[in-house]
Amino acid sequence: MEDKLKEHKPLYPYTEGPELGHGIIETRTYGIYDGLGIIADKEKCGGNMTIMEYKAETVRKKTAIHTREKRMYVSSLPTDTPSLGSIARHHGTIGSMHWGLDVNLLPA
């Protein structure tokens, strides 16, 4: 998927930060792509397929150590969903895990 994205420009590129929290300065850059036609056949895959490329650059204030991270997400949300980056960043938090368990374990 990463190689295929090199051939396309993001529909919605944006940057958040720099932000200071817990002694770390972080800048996040997002690229939002329409995944239909990039990794899926439009005719076979109905609905939405959004690809989000997430890049984070962090600097630890005390040590000035720089780190970089890159992640890719695939979603069925529309490409123009507000706060898509925030949704993806928080999808693995404890609260969302509990919500997923609660929904899946509810009696029928």
JSON list of C-alpha atoms in Angstrom, two decimals:
[
{"chain": "A", "resi": 1, "resn": "MET", "atom": "CA", "xyz": [0.00, 0.00, 0.00]},
{"chain": "A", "resi": 2, "resn": "GLU", "atom": "CA", "xyz": [2.83, 2.38, 0.84]},
{"chain": "A", "resi": 3, "resn": "ASP", "atom": "CA", "xyz": [4.38, 1.97, -2.61]},
{"chain": "A", "resi": 4, "resn": "LYS", "atom": "CA", "xyz": [1.05, 2.60, -4.32]},
{"chain": "A", "resi": 5, "resn": "LEU", "atom": "CA", "xyz": [0.54, 5.84, -2.37]},
{"chain": "A", "resi": 6, "resn": "LYS", "atom": "CA", "xyz": [3.76, 7.25, -3.83]},
{"chain": "A", "resi": 7, "resn": "GLU", "atom": "CA", "xyz": [1.94, 7.48, -7.17]},
{"chain": "A", "resi": 8, "resn": "HIS", "atom": "CA", "xyz": [-0.89, 9.61, -5.70]},
{"chain": "A", "resi": 9, "resn": "LYS", "atom": "CA", "xyz": [-1.30, 12.94, -3.95]},
{"chain": "A", "resi": 10, "resn": "PRO", "atom": "CA", "xyz": [-3.42, 13.04, -0.80]},
{"chain": "A", "resi": 11, "resn": "LEU", "atom": "CA", "xyz": [-6.90, 14.53, -1.13]},
{"chain": "A", "resi": 12, "resn": "TYR", "atom": "CA", "xyz": [-6.60, 16.13, 2.31]},
{"chain": "A", "resi": 13, "resn": "PRO", "atom": "CA", "xyz": [-3.07, 16.72, 3.62]},
{"chain": "A", "resi": 14, "resn": "TYR", "atom": "CA", "xyz": [-2.78, 18.51, 6.97]},
{"chain": "A", "resi": 15, "resn": "THR", "atom": "CA", "xyz": [-0.46, 18.97, 9.94]},
{"chain": "A", "resi": 16, "resn": "GLU", "atom": "CA", "xyz": [-1.20, 19.21, 13.66]},
{"chain": "A", "resi": 17, "resn": "GLY", "atom": "CA", "xyz": [1.26, 20.70, 16.11]},
{"chain": "A", "resi": 18, "resn": "PRO", "atom": "CA", "xyz": [3.82, 21.16, 17.28]},
{"chain": "A", "resi": 19, "resn": "GLU", "atom": "CA", "xyz": [2.25, 20.26, 20.64]},
{"chain": "A", "resi": 20, "resn": "LEU", "atom": "CA", "xyz": [3.94, 19.85, 24.01]},
{"chain": "A", "resi": 21, "resn": "GLY", "atom": "CA", "xyz": [2.78, 17.06, 26.31]},
{"chain": "A", "resi": 22, "resn": "HIS", "atom": "CA", "xyz": [4.51, 14.81, 28.84]},
{"chain": "A", "resi": 23, "resn": "GLY", "atom": "CA", "xyz": [7.90, 16.37, 28.03]},
{"chain": "A", "resi": 24, "resn": "ILE", "atom": "CA", "xyz": [7.59, 15.61, 24.32]},
{"chain": "A", "resi": 25, "resn": "ILE", "atom": "CA", "xyz": [7.11, 18.03, 21.44]},
{"chain": "A", "resi": 26, "resn": "GLU", "atom": "CA", "xyz": [5.14, 16.28, 18.72]},
{"chain": "A", "resi": 27, "resn": "THR", "atom": "CA", "xyz": [4.17, 17.27, 15.17]},
{"chain": "A", "resi": 28, "resn": "ARG", "atom": "CA", "xyz": [1.77, 15.03, 13.26]},
{"chain": "A", "resi": 29, "resn": "THR", "atom": "CA", "xyz": [1.29, 15.06, 9.50]},
{"chain": "A", "resi": 30, "resn": "TYR", "atom": "CA", "xyz": [-1.61, 13.31, 7.78]},
{"chain": "A", "resi": 31, "resn": "GLY", "atom": "CA", "xyz": [-2.34, 12.41, 4.19]},
{"chain": "A", "resi": 32, "resn": "ILE", "atom": "CA", "xyz": [-5.89, 11.28, 3.45]},
{"chain": "A", "resi": 33, "resn": "TYR", "atom": "CA", "xyz": [-6.40, 9.25, 0.26]},
{"chain": "A", "resi": 34, "resn": "ASP", "atom": "CA", "xyz": [-9.39, 7.71, -1.49]},
{"chain": "A", "resi": 35, "resn": "GLY", "atom": "CA", "xyz": [-8.50, 4.01, -1.34]},
{"chain": "A", "resi": 36, "resn": "LEU", "atom": "CA", "xyz": [-10.93, 3.01, -4.08]},
{"chain": "A", "resi": 37, "resn": "GLY", "atom": "CA", "xyz": [-8.81, 2.69, -7.17]},
{"chain": "A", "resi": 38, "resn": "ILE", "atom": "CA", "xyz": [-5.55, 2.62, -5.19]},
{"chain": "A", "resi": 39, "resn": "ILE", "atom": "CA", "xyz": [-5.82, -0.66, -3.28]},
{"chain": "A", "resi": 40, "resn": "ALA", "atom": "CA", "xyz": [-9.34, -1.81, -4.15]},
{"chain": "A", "resi": 41, "resn": "ASP", "atom": "CA", "xyz": [-11.41, -2.18, -7.28]},
{"chain": "A", "resi": 42, "resn": "LYS", "atom": "CA", "xyz": [-14.19, 0.43, -7.27]},
{"chain": "A", "resi": 43, "resn": "GLU", "atom": "CA", "xyz": [-16.64, -1.97, -8.88]},
{"chain": "A", "resi": 44, "resn": "LYS", "atom": "CA", "xyz": [-16.02, -4.82, -6.42]},
{"chain": "A", "resi": 45, "resn": "CYS", "atom": "CA", "xyz": [-15.82, -2.76, -3.24]},
{"chain": "A", "resi": 46, "resn": "GLY", "atom": "CA", "xyz": [-18.96, -0.77, -2.53]},
{"chain": "A", "resi": 47, "resn": "GLY", "atom": "CA", "xyz": [-19.01, 2.16, -0.14]},
{"chain": "A", "resi": 48, "resn": "ASN", "atom": "CA", "xyz": [-16.00, 4.08, 1.14]},
{"chain": "A", "resi": 49, "resn": "MET", "atom": "CA", "xyz": [-12.38, 3.10, 1.51]},
{"chain": "A", "resi": 50, "resn": "THR", "atom": "CA", "xyz": [-10.15, 5.75, 2.99]},
{"chain": "A", "resi": 51, "resn": "ILE", "atom": "CA", "xyz": [-6.41, 5.40, 3.47]},
{"chain": "A", "resi": 52, "resn": "MET", "atom": "CA", "xyz": [-4.70, 7.59, 6.03]},
{"chain": "A", "resi": 53, "resn": "GLU", "atom": "CA", "xyz": [-0.94, 8.01, 6.19]},
{"chain": "A", "resi": 54, "resn": "TYR", "atom": "CA", "xyz": [0.17, 9.23, 9.61]},
{"chain": "A", "resi": 55, "resn": "LYS", "atom": "CA", "xyz": [3.66, 10.58, 10.29]},
{"chain": "A", "resi": 56, "resn": "ALA", "atom": "CA", "xyz": [4.80, 11.80, 13.69]},
{"chain": "A", "resi": 57, "resn": "GLU", "atom": "CA", "xyz": [7.99, 13.59, 14.59]},
{"chain": "A", "resi": 58, "resn": "THR", "atom": "CA", "xyz": [8.79, 13.89, 18.28]},
{"chain": "A", "resi": 59, "resn": "VAL", "atom": "CA", "xyz": [11.51, 15.59, 20.28]},
{"chain": "A", "resi": 60, "resn": "ARG", "atom": "CA", "xyz": [12.11, 14.82, 23.96]},
{"chain": "A", "resi": 61, "resn": "LYS", "atom": "CA", "xyz": [12.67, 18.12, 25.74]},
{"chain": "A", "resi": 62, "resn": "LYS", "atom": "CA", "xyz": [15.20, 16.81, 28.28]},
{"chain": "A", "resi": 63, "resn": "THR", "atom": "CA", "xyz": [17.39, 14.83, 25.90]},
{"chain": "A", "resi": 64, "resn": "ALA", "atom": "CA", "xyz": [16.62, 16.48, 22.52]},
{"chain": "A", "resi": 65, "resn": "ILE", "atom": "CA", "xyz": [16.29, 12.98, 21.03]},
{"chain": "A", "resi": 66, "resn": "HIS", "atom": "CA", "xyz": [14.32, 13.04, 17.76]},
{"chain": "A", "resi": 67, "resn": "THR", "atom": "CA", "xyz": [12.15, 10.13, 16.67]},
{"chain": "A", "resi": 68, "resn": "ARG", "atom": "CA", "xyz": [9.95, 9.51, 13.64]},
{"chain": "A", "resi": 69, "resn": "GLU", "atom": "CA", "xyz": [7.02, 7.19, 13.28]},
{"chain": "A", "resi": 70, "resn": "LYS", "atom": "CA", "xyz": [4.86, 6.28, 10.31]},
{"chain": "A", "resi": 71, "resn": "ARG", "atom": "CA", "xyz": [1.59, 4.37, 10.31]},
{"chain": "A", "resi": 72, "resn": "MET", "atom": "CA", "xyz": [-1.03, 3.51, 7.73]},
{"chain": "A", "resi": 73, "resn": "TYR", "atom": "CA", "xyz": [-4.74, 3.11, 8.41]},
{"chain": "A", "resi": 74, "resn": "VAL", "atom": "CA", "xyz": [-7.58, 1.88, 6.23]},
{"chain": "A", "resi": 75, "resn": "SER", "atom": "CA", "xyz": [-11.11, 2.96, 7.10]},
{"chain": "A", "resi": 76, "resn": "SER", "atom": "CA", "xyz": [-14.64, 2.74, 5.77]},
{"chain": "A", "resi": 77, "resn": "LEU", "atom": "CA", "xyz": [-15.24, 6.36, 6.83]},
{"chain": "A", "resi": 78, "resn": "PRO", "atom": "CA", "xyz": [-15.51, 8.96, 4.04]},
{"chain": "A", "resi": 79, "resn": "THR", "atom": "CA", "xyz": [-12.30, 10.79, 3.09]},
{"chain": "A", "resi": 80, "resn": "ASP", "atom": "CA", "xyz": [-13.77, 14.14, 4.21]},
{"chain": "A", "resi": 81, "resn": "THR", "atom": "CA", "xyz": [-14.58, 12.94, 7.75]},
{"chain": "A", "resi": 82, "resn": "PRO", "atom": "CA", "xyz": [-13.62, 15.74, 10.19]},
{"chain": "A", "resi": 83, "resn": "SER", "atom": "CA", "xyz": [-10.87, 14.86, 12.68]},
{"chain": "A", "resi": 84, "resn": "LEU", "atom": "CA", "xyz": [-10.00, 11.61, 10.92]},
{"chain": "A", "resi": 85, "resn": "GLY", "atom": "CA", "xyz": [-6.47, 11.80, 12.29]},
{"chain": "A", "resi": 86, "resn": "SER", "atom": "CA", "xyz": [-7.71, 12.16, 15.85]},
{"chain": "A", "resi": 87, "resn": "ILE", "atom": "CA", "xyz": [-10.11, 9.25, 15.39]},
{"chain": "A", "resi": 88, "resn": "ALA", "atom": "CA", "xyz": [-7.29, 7.02, 14.19]},
{"chain": "A", "resi": 89, "resn": "ARG", "atom": "CA", "xyz": [-4.90, 8.15, 16.93]},
{"chain": "A", "resi": 90, "resn": "HIS", "atom": "CA", "xyz": [-7.39, 7.31, 19.67]},
{"chain": "A", "resi": 91, "resn": "HIS", "atom": "CA", "xyz": [-8.80, 4.09, 18.24]},
{"chain": "A", "resi": 92, "resn": "GLY", "atom": "CA", "xyz": [-6.60, 1.94, 20.46]},
{"chain": "A", "resi": 93, "resn": "THR", "atom": "CA", "xyz": [-7.16, 3.70, 23.76]},
{"chain": "A", "resi": 94, "resn": "ILE", "atom": "CA", "xyz": [-8.45, 1.76, 26.74]},
{"chain": "A", "resi": 95, "resn": "GLY", "atom": "CA", "xyz": [-11.88, 3.37, 26.48]},
{"chain": "A", "resi": 96, "resn": "SER", "atom": "CA", "xyz": [-12.37, 2.31, 22.88]},
{"chain": "A", "resi": 97, "resn": "MET", "atom": "CA", "xyz": [-11.26, -1.24, 23.69]},
{"chain": "A", "resi": 98, "resn": "HIS", "atom": "CA", "xyz": [-13.83, -1.45, 26.48]},
{"chain": "A", "resi": 99, "resn": "TRP", "atom": "CA", "xyz": [-16.52, -0.05, 24.20]},
{"chain": "A", "resi": 100, "resn": "GLY", "atom": "CA", "xyz": [-15.72, -2.70, 21.59]},
{"chain": "A", "resi": 101, "resn": "LEU", "atom": "CA", "xyz": [-15.89, -5.46, 24.21]},
{"chain": "A", "resi": 102, "resn": "ASP", "atom": "CA", "xyz": [-19.14, -4.08, 25.62]},
{"chain": "A", "resi": 103, "resn": "VAL", "atom": "CA", "xyz": [-20.76, -3.96, 22.19]},
{"chain": "A", "resi": 104, "resn": "ASN", "atom": "CA", "xyz": [-19.59, -7.45, 21.23]},
{"chain": "A", "resi": 105, "resn": "LEU", "atom": "CA", "xyz": [-20.52, -9.04, 24.57]},
{"chain": "A", "resi": 106, "resn": "LEU", "atom": "CA", "xyz": [-24.00, -7.55, 24.96]},
{"chain": "A", "resi": 107, "resn": "PRO", "atom": "CA", "xyz": [-26.70, -10.19, 25.18]},
{"chain": "A", "resi": 108, "resn": "ALA", "atom": "CA", "xyz": [-28.64, -10.60, 21.94]}
]
